[in-house]
């Protein structure tokens, strides 16, 4: 409970935040320092230059006051995806605004902002798989890894290929664009958020937890780490998913108890429950990985789930504008 | 911690004789949902409804008292209640969902709320989760084996099934009673139950079951803030008759004993999966 109390303390009072920050390994300065430079460098070179000073004040004055001292930087990287994952993020409605107000600066997102090139980011939310026949795509995913502390595969395509698993080229006007791989086959991925589409609530939870992991004190980091561990383990486990996972990893392993979560999670109704066990229509399955990730017998942490009430309350509190 | 977190534990039964008539024990689940429906706490509940086959449960969204009444009684077979957890917020259009389930289904529900991978908008719409005690469950074909083969009783004629006092009980419509030693039931248990580490639905808002309370009564654990609030309102509305758990036999000690037995046995099986199945290999453990 100590963890959760301090989580609440973090979300309402902000005293512990900077302390935790100091414990962290040194990070490259992510915030753009440009305005400061233009102010200080020319000032020493040309002490009489009034115009430069004005410029500096113009840049600084309208700067919004940040209610939280330390935000993390988040980018949305769009590979071969459908933008549905980003829409899902936006479907947090005012929750998205709260996240952007309090916890995260959106430093890159071609859909929403005109930053053209992938900057340095604390968290990269990568949507879509990678077309290996498209050089730019391959360069972008490599650049994303280089520029990000945490790479999150957002959605079924980035995690597992999803519908792009079925691509085989032969369409105008790039018939040679036939090879698509989940991002984890090209770069190391830290966290998976499976699902097609991933849910707004899941993306929100990961954002809040990523914030605590990067900016919280030790206890908050421990909580965030415990929360994110299953999604980190999924990222380590591989890049293939299918309704078959319910068979190979759950039923075949003697772990299925017929709760029906997989059937509820499936976005294409490929799973029905026959005499209490999943029946999977594999030709309907789009390989998104939601069924296995949602199954309580894929991963289940008593440490985290036993505290569901406090964690949900804390996330709700964090989402208050 | 074998009984989980709880704010209070009591023995109780419904004050509604009509509910009690078809209830397994004290009519707690049916009465709680009936009250919550009336009070607007929920606008429907996922329950184990009847199906075409006798004693084969079918998950159902109940939005009326009549539908709740039809789902009274324990079926001792798998009802995948979680399979409706998203649909209930979609085509059924419910905002305040009630759900009843076994401990594993409560685990699935809470995991779904904390990690909603494929359950968009579900986390915030769970208004009341009622958990039932569960030692193990059976595939439907196992129940047929037990009743029709071991019990030599036609399943169509069965009025009630019960596991209690160390036996599997079959009560027929015409008044006959057959009991089987639990030993014969073991091989029909659902294998996935043997890794379960929860007896009294630790993650429910309110848990209920027969063990600990006298016949016709139930043992109740009120666990979450939500559960506490609803239980207090239901008591104030006169929905339940209660007794302190200390005043009834066999009481909480038996619940603790059975919970400890279940968890110890299944923990041991989990360990054996890591060491005794295969050479240099282990079966998967979902809890690590």
Coordinates of C-alpha atoms in Angstrom, one line a residue:
Chain A
X1 CA 0.0 0.0 0.0
X2 CA 3.0 2.3 0.5
X3 CA 3.5 2.2 -3.2
X4 CA 0.1 3.3 -3.9
X5 CA 0.0 6.1 -1.4
X6 CA 3.1 7.5 -2.8
X7 CA 1.6 7.1 -6.3
X8 CA -1.3 9.2 -5.1
X9 CA 1.2 11.7 -3.6
X10 CA 2.9 11.9 -6.9
X11 CA -0.3 12.6 -8.7
X12 CA -1.6 15.2 -6.3
X13 CA 1.5 16.7 -4.7
X14 CA 4.6 16.6 -6.8
X15 CA 7.3 16.6 -4.1
X16 CA 8.8 13.2 -4.8
X17 CA 9.1 13.6 -8.5
X18 CA 12.3 15.4 -8.9
X19 CA 14.0 13.4 -6.2
X20 CA 13.3 10.2 -8.1
X21 CA 14.5 11.9 -11.2
X22 CA 17.9 12.4 -9.7
X23 CA 18.4 8.7 -9.0
X24 CA 18.0 8.0 -12.6
X25 CA 20.8 7.2 -14.9
X26 CA 22.0 10.3 -16.8
X27 CA 19.7 11.1 -19.7
X28 CA 20.4 13.2 -22.7
X29 CA 18.6 16.5 -22.5
X30 CA 15.5 15.9 -24.5
X31 CA 13.8 19.3 -24.4
X32 CA 14.9 21.5 -27.2
X33 CA 17.4 24.0 -25.8
X34 CA 17.3 26.2 -28.9
X35 CA 15.7 29.3 -27.4
X36 CA 18.2 29.4 -24.6
X37 CA 21.1 29.1 -26.9
X38 CA 20.0 31.9 -29.2
X39 CA 19.7 34.0 -26.1
X40 CA 23.0 33.3 -24.4
X41 CA 25.4 32.7 -27.3
X42 CA 24.8 35.9 -29.3
X43 CA 24.5 37.9 -26.1
X44 CA 28.2 37.2 -25.4
X45 CA 29.3 37.7 -29.0
X46 CA 27.3 40.8 -29.6
X47 CA 26.5 42.5 -26.3
X48 CA 24.7 45.4 -28.0
X49 CA 22.4 43.4 -30.1
X50 CA 18.9 44.3 -28.9
X51 CA 17.0 42.4 -31.6
X52 CA 18.3 39.1 -30.3
X53 CA 17.1 39.8 -26.8
X54 CA 13.7 40.7 -28.1
X55 CA 13.6 37.4 -30.0
X56 CA 14.4 35.5 -26.8
X57 CA 11.6 37.2 -24.9
X58 CA 9.2 36.6 -27.7
X59 CA 9.9 32.9 -27.6
X60 CA 9.8 32.8 -23.8
X61 CA 6.7 34.9 -23.0
X62 CA 3.9 32.8 -24.5
X63 CA 5.5 29.6 -23.1
X64 CA 2.8 27.8 -21.2
X65 CA 3.3 27.2 -17.5
X66 CA 3.7 23.5 -16.9
X67 CA 1.8 22.2 -14.0
X68 CA 4.3 19.3 -13.7
X69 CA 7.9 20.1 -13.7
X70 CA 9.0 17.0 -15.6
X71 CA 7.0 15.6 -18.4
X72 CA 8.2 12.7 -20.5
X73 CA 8.4 13.1 -24.2
X74 CA 6.3 10.8 -26.3
X75 CA 6.2 10.3 -30.1
X76 CA 3.8 8.4 -32.3
X77 CA 5.7 6.6 -35.1
X78 CA 3.5 5.5 -38.0
X79 CA 4.8 2.5 -39.9
X80 CA 2.6 0.2 -42.0
X81 CA -0.5 0.8 -39.8
X82 CA -4.0 2.1 -40.3
X83 CA -3.9 5.0 -37.7
X84 CA -6.5 3.1 -35.7
X85 CA -4.1 2.8 -32.9
X86 CA -3.6 6.6 -32.8
X87 CA -7.4 7.1 -33.0
X88 CA -7.6 4.7 -30.0
X89 CA -5.1 6.9 -28.1
X90 CA -7.2 9.9 -29.0
X91 CA -10.4 8.1 -27.9
X92 CA -9.3 8.8 -24.3
X93 CA -11.1 12.1 -25.1
X94 CA -10.3 14.6 -22.3
X95 CA -8.0 11.9 -20.8
X96 CA -5.6 12.5 -23.7
X97 CA -5.6 16.2 -22.9
X98 CA -4.8 15.4 -19.3
X99 CA -2.0 13.2 -20.3
X100 CA -0.6 15.9 -22.6
X101 CA -1.1 18.6 -19.9
X102 CA 0.4 16.8 -17.0
X103 CA 2.6 13.9 -18.0
X104 CA 3.8 13.9 -21.6
X105 CA 4.8 16.2 -24.4
X106 CA 3.9 14.9 -27.8
X107 CA 7.1 15.6 -29.7
X108 CA 6.4 13.7 -32.9
X109 CA 3.3 12.6 -34.6
X110 CA 2.9 13.1 -38.4
X111 CA -0.9 12.9 -38.1
X112 CA -1.2 15.7 -35.5
X113 CA 2.0 17.9 -35.7
X114 CA 4.4 19.1 -38.3
X115 CA 7.7 17.8 -36.8
X116 CA 9.0 16.1 -39.9
X117 CA 11.9 13.9 -38.6
X118 CA 12.0 11.5 -35.7
X119 CA 13.4 13.3 -32.6
X120 CA 14.7 11.9 -29.4
X121 CA 11.9 10.5 -27.3
X122 CA 11.4 9.0 -23.9
X123 CA 8.6 6.8 -25.3
X124 CA 8.0 5.9 -28.9
X125 CA 4.5 4.5 -29.6
X126 CA 5.1 2.7 -32.8
X127 CA 2.1 1.7 -34.8
X128 CA 2.1 -0.7 -37.8
X129 CA 4.5 -3.3 -39.1
X130 CA 7.6 -2.7 -41.3
X131 CA 7.6 -3.2 -45.1
X132 CA 11.1 -4.4 -45.6
X133 CA 10.9 -3.6 -49.3
X134 CA 10.5 0.1 -48.5
X135 CA 13.9 1.5 -47.5
X136 CA 12.4 4.6 -45.8
X137 CA 10.4 2.4 -43.5
X138 CA 13.4 0.3 -42.5
X139 CA 15.4 3.5 -41.9
X140 CA 12.6 5.0 -39.8
X141 CA 12.2 2.0 -37.5
X142 CA 16.0 1.9 -36.9
X143 CA 16.0 5.6 -36.2
X144 CA 13.1 5.2 -33.8
X145 CA 15.1 2.7 -31.8
X146 CA 18.2 4.9 -31.7
X147 CA 16.2 7.9 -30.6
X148 CA 13.9 6.3 -28.0
X149 CA 14.5 5.2 -24.4
X150 CA 11.4 3.0 -24.5
X151 CA 10.0 1.5 -27.7
X152 CA 6.4 0.5 -27.4
X153 CA 4.8 -1.7 -30.1
X154 CA 1.4 -0.2 -30.2
X155 CA -1.3 -2.5 -31.5
X156 CA -1.4 -5.9 -33.3
X157 CA 0.5 -4.9 -36.4
X158 CA 3.6 -3.5 -34.6
X159 CA 3.6 -6.4 -32.1
X160 CA 2.6 -9.4 -34.3
X161 CA 2.1 -8.3 -37.9
X162 CA -1.6 -8.7 -37.5
X163 CA -3.4 -8.3 -40.9
X164 CA -0.1 -7.5 -42.7
X165 CA 0.9 -11.1 -42.0
X166 CA -1.3 -11.8 -45.0
X167 CA 0.4 -9.4 -47.4
X168 CA 2.1 -11.1 -50.3
X169 CA 2.6 -8.2 -52.8
X170 CA 1.3 -8.1 -56.3
X171 CA -0.8 -4.9 -56.0
X172 CA -0.4 -1.6 -57.9
X173 CA 1.6 0.5 -57.8
X174 CA 4.2 -1.2 -55.7
X175 CA 3.7 -4.9 -56.5
X176 CA 7.1 -5.7 -55.0
X177 CA 6.0 -4.5 -51.5
X178 CA 5.4 -8.0 -50.2
X179 CA 7.5 -8.5 -47.1
X180 CA 6.1 -7.1 -43.8
X181 CA 7.5 -7.8 -40.4
X182 CA 6.5 -6.8 -36.9
X183 CA 8.9 -4.2 -35.5
X184 CA 10.3 -6.7 -33.0
X185 CA 11.9 -8.6 -35.9
X186 CA 14.0 -5.5 -36.8
X187 CA 14.6 -3.8 -33.5
X188 CA 14.5 -4.6 -29.8
X189 CA 11.0 -3.7 -28.4
X190 CA 10.5 -3.0 -24.7
X191 CA 6.8 -3.1 -24.3
X192 CA 3.9 -4.6 -26.3
X193 CA 0.3 -3.3 -26.3
X194 CA -1.5 -5.9 -28.3
X195 CA -4.9 -5.7 -29.8
X196 CA -6.6 -4.5 -32.9
X197 CA -7.3 -1.9 -32.1
X198 CA -5.5 -1.6 -28.7
X199 CA -7.9 -0.1 -26.2
X200 CA -7.8 3.6 -25.2
X201 CA -7.7 2.5 -21.5
X202 CA -4.7 0.3 -22.1
X203 CA -2.8 3.0 -23.9
X204 CA -3.6 5.4 -21.1
X205 CA -2.5 3.0 -18.4
X206 CA 0.8 2.4 -20.2
X207 CA 1.4 6.1 -20.6
X208 CA 0.8 6.8 -16.9
X209 CA 3.0 3.8 -15.9
X210 CA 5.8 4.9 -18.3
X211 CA 5.7 8.3 -16.7
X212 CA 6.1 6.8 -13.3
X213 CA 8.8 4.5 -14.5
X214 CA 10.8 7.4 -15.9
X215 CA 10.0 10.2 -13.5
X216 CA 8.8 8.5 -10.3
X217 CA 10.7 7.7 -7.1
X218 CA 11.9 4.2 -6.4
X219 CA 8.6 2.9 -5.1
X220 CA 6.7 4.3 -8.1
X221 CA 9.2 2.8 -10.4
X222 CA 8.6 -0.5 -8.7
X223 CA 4.9 -0.3 -9.2
X224 CA 5.2 0.8 -12.8
X225 CA 7.7 -1.9 -13.4
X226 CA 5.4 -4.6 -11.9
X227 CA 2.5 -3.3 -14.0
X228 CA 4.5 -3.2 -17.2
X229 CA 6.3 -6.5 -16.7
X230 CA 3.8 -8.7 -18.4
X231 CA 3.8 -6.5 -21.5
X232 CA 7.6 -6.5 -21.4
X233 CA 7.5 -10.3 -21.2
X234 CA 5.2 -10.4 -24.2
X235 CA 7.8 -8.3 -26.1
X236 CA 10.5 -10.8 -25.2
X237 CA 8.3 -13.8 -26.0
X238 CA 8.2 -13.2 -29.7
X239 CA 6.6 -11.6 -32.7
X240 CA 4.1 -14.3 -33.7
X241 CA 0.5 -14.4 -32.5
X242 CA -2.6 -16.2 -33.5
X243 CA -5.8 -17.6 -32.1
X244 CA -3.8 -20.8 -32.0
X245 CA -1.9 -19.4 -29.0
X246 CA -5.0 -20.1 -27.0
X247 CA -4.6 -23.8 -28.0
X248 CA -0.8 -24.1 -27.8
X249 CA -0.1 -22.0 -24.8
X250 CA -3.2 -22.4 -22.7
X251 CA -5.4 -25.4 -23.5
X252 CA -2.5 -27.7 -24.6
X253 CA -0.7 -26.6 -21.4
X254 CA -3.6 -27.7 -19.2
X255 CA -4.3 -24.1 -18.1
X256 CA -7.7 -23.2 -19.7
X257 CA -10.6 -23.0 -17.2
X258 CA -13.2 -21.8 -19.7
X259 CA -13.7 -18.2 -18.5
X260 CA -14.5 -16.9 -22.0
X261 CA -12.1 -13.9 -21.9
X262 CA -10.6 -14.8 -25.2
X263 CA -13.9 -14.9 -26.9
X264 CA -14.8 -11.5 -25.5
X265 CA -11.4 -10.0 -26.5
X266 CA -11.4 -11.3 -30.1
X267 CA -12.2 -8.3 -32.4
X268 CA -13.5 -10.5 -35.2
X269 CA -15.6 -13.0 -33.2
X270 CA -13.4 -15.9 -34.3
X271 CA -13.7 -17.5 -30.9
X272 CA -16.8 -19.1 -29.5
X273 CA -17.1 -21.2 -26.4
X274 CA -18.2 -24.8 -27.0
X275 CA -18.9 -26.8 -23.9
X276 CA -16.8 -24.3 -21.9
X277 CA -13.8 -24.3 -24.1
X278 CA -12.6 -22.0 -26.9
X279 CA -13.4 -23.0 -30.4
X280 CA -11.2 -21.0 -32.8
X281 CA -12.1 -20.2 -36.4
X282 CA -8.6 -19.9 -37.7
X283 CA -9.7 -18.5 -41.1
X284 CA -11.4 -15.6 -39.4
X285 CA -8.5 -14.9 -37.1
X286 CA -6.4 -11.8 -38.1
X287 CA -3.5 -12.7 -35.8
X288 CA -3.7 -9.6 -33.5
X289 CA -2.7 -11.4 -30.3
X290 CA -5.6 -10.0 -28.2
X291 CA -7.0 -13.3 -27.1
X292 CA -3.9 -14.7 -25.6
X293 CA -2.9 -11.4 -24.0
X294 CA -6.3 -11.1 -22.4
X295 CA -6.5 -14.7 -21.2
X296 CA -6.0 -14.7 -17.4
X297 CA -3.9 -17.9 -17.8
X298 CA -1.4 -16.3 -20.2
X299 CA 0.0 -14.0 -17.5
X300 CA -1.4 -13.2 -14.2
X301 CA 0.4 -11.3 -11.5
X302 CA -1.2 -11.5 -8.0
X303 CA 1.1 -8.6 -6.9
X304 CA -0.5 -6.3 -9.4
X305 CA -4.1 -7.6 -9.8
X306 CA -4.7 -8.1 -6.1
X307 CA -4.3 -4.3 -5.8
X308 CA -6.7 -3.6 -8.6
X309 CA -8.9 -1.3 -6.6
X310 CA -6.1 1.0 -5.5
X311 CA -4.4 1.0 -8.9
X312 CA -7.7 1.8 -10.7
X313 CA -8.4 4.6 -8.2
X314 CA -5.0 6.0 -8.7
X315 CA -5.2 5.9 -12.5
X316 CA -8.6 7.6 -12.2
X317 CA -7.1 10.3 -10.0
X318 CA -4.3 10.8 -12.4
X319 CA -6.7 11.4 -15.2
X320 CA -8.5 14.2 -13.4
X321 CA -7.9 17.4 -15.4
Chain B
X1 CA -4.4 -14.4 3.0
X2 CA -6.1 -17.5 1.9
X3 CA -9.4 -15.7 2.3
X4 CA -8.3 -12.5 0.5
X5 CA -9.0 -9.0 1.6
X6 CA -12.3 -8.3 3.1
X7 CA -14.1 -5.7 5.2
X8 CA -16.6 -8.0 6.9
X9 CA -17.8 -11.6 6.8
X10 CA -21.3 -12.7 7.8
X11 CA -23.8 -15.4 7.3
X12 CA -26.9 -14.3 5.4
X13 CA -29.8 -15.3 3.3
X14 CA -32.3 -13.5 1.1
X15 CA -35.6 -12.3 2.7
X16 CA -37.5 -13.1 -0.5
X17 CA -39.1 -16.5 -0.2
X18 CA -39.6 -16.7 -4.0
X19 CA -35.8 -16.3 -4.6
X20 CA -35.0 -18.8 -1.8
X21 CA -37.3 -21.4 -3.4
X22 CA -34.9 -22.1 -6.3
X23 CA -31.7 -20.9 -4.8
X24 CA -28.7 -23.1 -4.2
X25 CA -28.1 -21.7 -0.7
X26 CA -29.1 -18.3 0.7
X27 CA -30.1 -16.8 -2.6
X28 CA -27.4 -14.2 -2.2
X29 CA -26.4 -13.7 -5.9
X30 CA -30.0 -13.5 -7.2
X31 CA -31.1 -11.2 -4.4
X32 CA -28.1 -8.9 -4.8
X33 CA -28.6 -8.5 -8.5
X34 CA -32.4 -8.2 -8.0
X35 CA -31.8 -5.5 -5.5
X36 CA -29.1 -3.8 -7.6
X37 CA -31.4 -3.8 -10.6
X38 CA -34.3 -2.2 -8.6
X39 CA -32.0 0.4 -7.1
X40 CA -30.4 1.3 -10.4
X41 CA -27.0 0.2 -9.2
X42 CA -26.7 -2.1 -12.2
X43 CA -28.8 -2.1 -15.4
X44 CA -28.1 -5.8 -16.1
X45 CA -26.0 -8.7 -15.1
X46 CA -24.1 -11.5 -16.7
X47 CA -25.4 -14.7 -15.1
X48 CA -25.3 -18.4 -15.9
X49 CA -28.6 -18.9 -17.5
X50 CA -30.4 -22.1 -18.6
X51 CA -29.7 -23.8 -21.9
X52 CA -31.1 -26.5 -24.1
X53 CA -29.4 -29.2 -22.1
X54 CA -30.2 -29.9 -18.4
X55 CA -27.7 -28.5 -16.0
X56 CA -25.6 -27.1 -18.8
X57 CA -25.2 -23.4 -18.0
X58 CA -25.2 -20.7 -20.8
X59 CA -23.9 -17.2 -20.0
X60 CA -26.8 -14.7 -20.3
X61 CA -27.4 -11.0 -19.8
X62 CA -30.2 -10.7 -17.4
X63 CA -32.0 -7.4 -17.3
X64 CA -35.2 -8.5 -15.6
X65 CA -36.0 -10.2 -12.3
X66 CA -37.5 -13.1 -14.3
X67 CA -34.3 -13.7 -16.1
X68 CA -32.4 -13.7 -12.8
X69 CA -34.8 -16.2 -11.3
X70 CA -34.2 -18.5 -14.3
X71 CA -30.5 -18.6 -13.5
X72 CA -30.8 -19.6 -9.8
X73 CA -28.9 -22.7 -8.7
X74 CA -25.5 -24.2 -9.1
X75 CA -24.7 -26.0 -12.3
X76 CA -21.3 -27.5 -11.6
X77 CA -20.2 -27.0 -15.1
X78 CA -18.4 -24.4 -17.1
X79 CA -20.3 -21.2 -17.9
X80 CA -17.9 -18.8 -19.7
X81 CA -19.5 -15.7 -18.3
X82 CA -16.5 -13.5 -19.3
X83 CA -17.4 -14.2 -23.0
X84 CA -20.2 -11.6 -22.7
X85 CA -18.2 -9.0 -20.8
X86 CA -17.6 -6.8 -23.9
X87 CA -20.9 -7.6 -25.7
X88 CA -22.8 -6.5 -22.6
X89 CA -21.4 -3.0 -23.2
X90 CA -22.1 -3.1 -26.9
X91 CA -25.3 -4.5 -28.4
X92 CA -26.9 -4.8 -24.9
X93 CA -25.9 -1.1 -24.3
X94 CA -25.4 -1.5 -20.5
X95 CA -23.4 1.2 -18.6
X96 CA -23.5 -0.4 -15.2
X97 CA -22.8 -4.1 -15.5
X98 CA -23.2 -6.8 -12.8
X99 CA -21.3 -10.0 -13.3
X100 CA -21.3 -13.2 -11.3
X101 CA -18.5 -15.7 -11.6
X102 CA -16.1 -18.2 -10.0
X103 CA -12.8 -17.0 -8.6
X104 CA -11.0 -17.5 -11.9
X105 CA -13.7 -15.4 -13.6
X106 CA -13.2 -12.7 -11.1
X107 CA -9.5 -12.8 -11.8
X108 CA -10.2 -12.6 -15.5
X109 CA -12.5 -9.6 -14.8
X110 CA -9.9 -7.7 -12.8
X111 CA -7.1 -8.5 -15.2
X112 CA -9.5 -7.2 -17.9
X113 CA -10.0 -4.0 -16.0
X114 CA -6.3 -3.4 -15.4
X115 CA -5.1 -4.7 -18.7
X116 CA -7.9 -4.2 -21.2
X117 CA -6.2 -5.6 -24.3
X118 CA -9.3 -6.5 -26.2
X119 CA -11.9 -5.0 -23.9
X120 CA -12.4 -1.4 -24.9
X121 CA -14.6 0.6 -22.5
X122 CA -15.2 -2.4 -20.3
X123 CA -13.0 -1.4 -17.3
X124 CA -15.2 1.5 -16.1
X125 CA -18.5 -0.2 -16.6
X126 CA -18.3 -2.9 -14.0
X127 CA -20.7 -1.9 -11.3
X128 CA -20.9 -5.1 -9.2
X129 CA -18.9 -8.2 -9.3
X130 CA -20.2 -11.1 -7.3
X131 CA -17.9 -14.0 -6.8
X132 CA -18.9 -17.5 -5.7
X133 CA -16.7 -19.9 -3.8
X134 CA -15.3 -22.6 -6.0
X135 CA -13.3 -25.7 -5.2
X136 CA -13.2 -27.0 -8.8
X137 CA -15.4 -27.3 -11.8
X138 CA -16.4 -30.0 -14.3
X139 CA -16.8 -30.2 -18.0
X140 CA -20.4 -30.8 -18.9
X141 CA -19.7 -34.3 -20.0
X142 CA -18.2 -35.0 -16.6
X143 CA -21.4 -34.1 -15.0
X144 CA -23.3 -36.5 -17.3
X145 CA -20.8 -39.2 -16.3
X146 CA -21.3 -38.5 -12.6
X147 CA -25.0 -38.2 -12.6
X148 CA -26.0 -40.8 -15.3
X149 CA -23.2 -43.3 -14.9
X150 CA -22.1 -43.2 -11.3
X151 CA -25.4 -41.9 -9.9
X152 CA -27.6 -44.0 -12.3
X153 CA -29.9 -41.0 -12.5
X154 CA -31.3 -39.4 -15.6
X155 CA -30.1 -35.8 -15.7
X156 CA -33.5 -34.6 -17.0
X157 CA -35.0 -35.7 -13.7
X158 CA -32.5 -33.9 -11.5
X159 CA -33.8 -31.0 -9.4
X160 CA -30.6 -30.0 -7.7
X161 CA -26.9 -30.9 -7.6
X162 CA -24.8 -30.0 -4.6
X163 CA -21.3 -30.7 -3.3
X164 CA -21.1 -30.5 0.5
X165 CA -20.2 -32.5 3.6
X166 CA -17.7 -34.5 1.6
X167 CA -20.2 -35.8 -1.0
X168 CA -21.6 -35.1 -4.4
X169 CA -25.4 -34.9 -4.0
X170 CA -28.0 -35.6 -6.6
X171 CA -31.6 -34.6 -5.8
X172 CA -34.3 -35.7 -8.2
X173 CA -37.6 -34.0 -9.0
X174 CA -39.5 -37.0 -7.4
X175 CA -37.7 -36.8 -4.1
X176 CA -34.9 -39.4 -4.4
X177 CA -31.4 -38.5 -3.2
X178 CA -28.2 -40.1 -4.5
X179 CA -24.8 -39.3 -3.0
X180 CA -21.4 -40.1 -4.4
X181 CA -18.2 -40.0 -2.5
X182 CA -16.1 -37.1 -3.8
X183 CA -13.3 -39.5 -4.6
X184 CA -15.2 -40.7 -7.7
X185 CA -15.6 -37.1 -8.9
X186 CA -11.9 -36.2 -8.9
X187 CA -10.9 -37.6 -12.3
X188 CA -13.7 -35.6 -14.0
X189 CA -12.4 -32.3 -12.7
X190 CA -11.5 -29.6 -15.2
X191 CA -7.6 -29.8 -15.4
X192 CA -7.3 -26.0 -15.6
X193 CA -8.8 -25.9 -12.1
X194 CA -5.7 -27.6 -10.6
X195 CA -3.5 -24.5 -11.0
X196 CA -6.2 -22.2 -9.3
X197 CA -5.0 -20.5 -6.1
X198 CA -8.3 -18.9 -5.1
X199 CA -11.2 -20.5 -3.2
X200 CA -13.4 -17.7 -2.0
X201 CA -13.3 -15.3 -5.0
X202 CA -10.7 -12.9 -3.4
X203 CA -11.1 -10.4 -6.2
X204 CA -14.9 -10.0 -6.2
X205 CA -16.7 -7.0 -4.7
X206 CA -18.8 -9.4 -2.7
X207 CA -18.1 -13.2 -2.4
X208 CA -20.6 -15.8 -1.4
X209 CA -20.7 -19.6 -0.9
X210 CA -22.3 -22.3 1.1
X211 CA -19.3 -23.4 3.2
X212 CA -19.3 -22.1 6.7
X213 CA -23.0 -21.4 6.9
X214 CA -25.9 -23.7 7.8
X215 CA -28.1 -25.2 5.1
X216 CA -30.2 -22.5 3.4
X217 CA -27.7 -19.8 4.4
X218 CA -24.6 -18.5 2.8
X219 CA -21.2 -17.1 3.9
X220 CA -20.6 -13.6 2.6
X221 CA -17.3 -11.7 2.3
X222 CA -17.8 -8.0 1.7
X223 CA -14.5 -7.0 0.1
X224 CA -14.2 -3.8 -2.0
X225 CA -15.4 -0.2 -1.2
X226 CA -18.0 -0.7 -3.9
X227 CA -19.1 -4.0 -2.4
X228 CA -19.3 -2.5 1.0
X229 CA -21.5 0.4 -0.2
X230 CA -23.9 -1.9 -2.0
X231 CA -24.1 -4.4 0.8
X232 CA -24.9 -1.7 3.3
X233 CA -27.6 -0.4 1.1
X234 CA -29.0 -3.8 0.5
X235 CA -29.2 -4.5 4.2
X236 CA -30.8 -1.1 4.8
X237 CA -33.4 -2.0 2.1
X238 CA -34.2 -5.2 4.0
X239 CA -33.0 -7.5 1.2
X240 CA -31.1 -9.8 3.6
X241 CA -31.3 -11.5 6.9
X242 CA -27.9 -11.8 8.5
X243 CA -26.2 -13.5 11.5
X244 CA -22.7 -12.9 12.8
X245 CA -20.4 -15.6 11.3
X246 CA -19.2 -16.4 14.9
X247 CA -22.7 -17.5 15.8
X248 CA -23.2 -20.1 13.1
X249 CA -21.8 -23.6 12.6
X250 CA -19.4 -24.7 11.1
X251 CA -18.3 -21.1 10.7
X252 CA -15.2 -19.4 9.3
X253 CA -12.8 -22.0 10.5
X254 CA -14.0 -24.5 7.9
X255 CA -13.8 -21.9 5.2
X256 CA -10.2 -21.2 6.1
X257 CA -9.4 -24.9 6.2
X258 CA -10.9 -25.7 2.8
X259 CA -9.3 -22.6 1.3
X260 CA -5.9 -23.6 2.7
X261 CA -6.3 -27.2 1.5
X262 CA -7.1 -26.0 -2.0
X263 CA -4.3 -23.5 -2.3
X264 CA -1.7 -25.9 -0.8
X265 CA -2.7 -28.7 -3.1
X266 CA -2.7 -26.6 -6.2
X267 CA 0.5 -24.8 -5.3
X268 CA 2.1 -28.2 -5.1
X269 CA 0.7 -29.2 -8.5
X270 CA 2.1 -25.9 -9.9
X271 CA 5.5 -26.8 -8.5
X272 CA 5.3 -30.3 -10.0
X273 CA 4.6 -28.7 -13.4
X274 CA 8.0 -27.1 -13.2
X275 CA 9.9 -30.1 -12.1
X276 CA 8.2 -33.4 -12.7
X277 CA 6.8 -32.9 -16.2
X278 CA 9.5 -33.7 -18.7
X279 CA 13.2 -33.8 -18.6
X280 CA 15.0 -30.5 -18.6
X281 CA 11.6 -28.9 -19.6
X282 CA 8.8 -27.3 -17.6
X283 CA 5.1 -26.7 -18.2
X284 CA 4.1 -23.1 -18.4
X285 CA 3.4 -21.2 -15.2
X286 CA 1.0 -18.3 -15.8
X287 CA 1.8 -16.6 -12.4
X288 CA 5.4 -15.8 -13.2

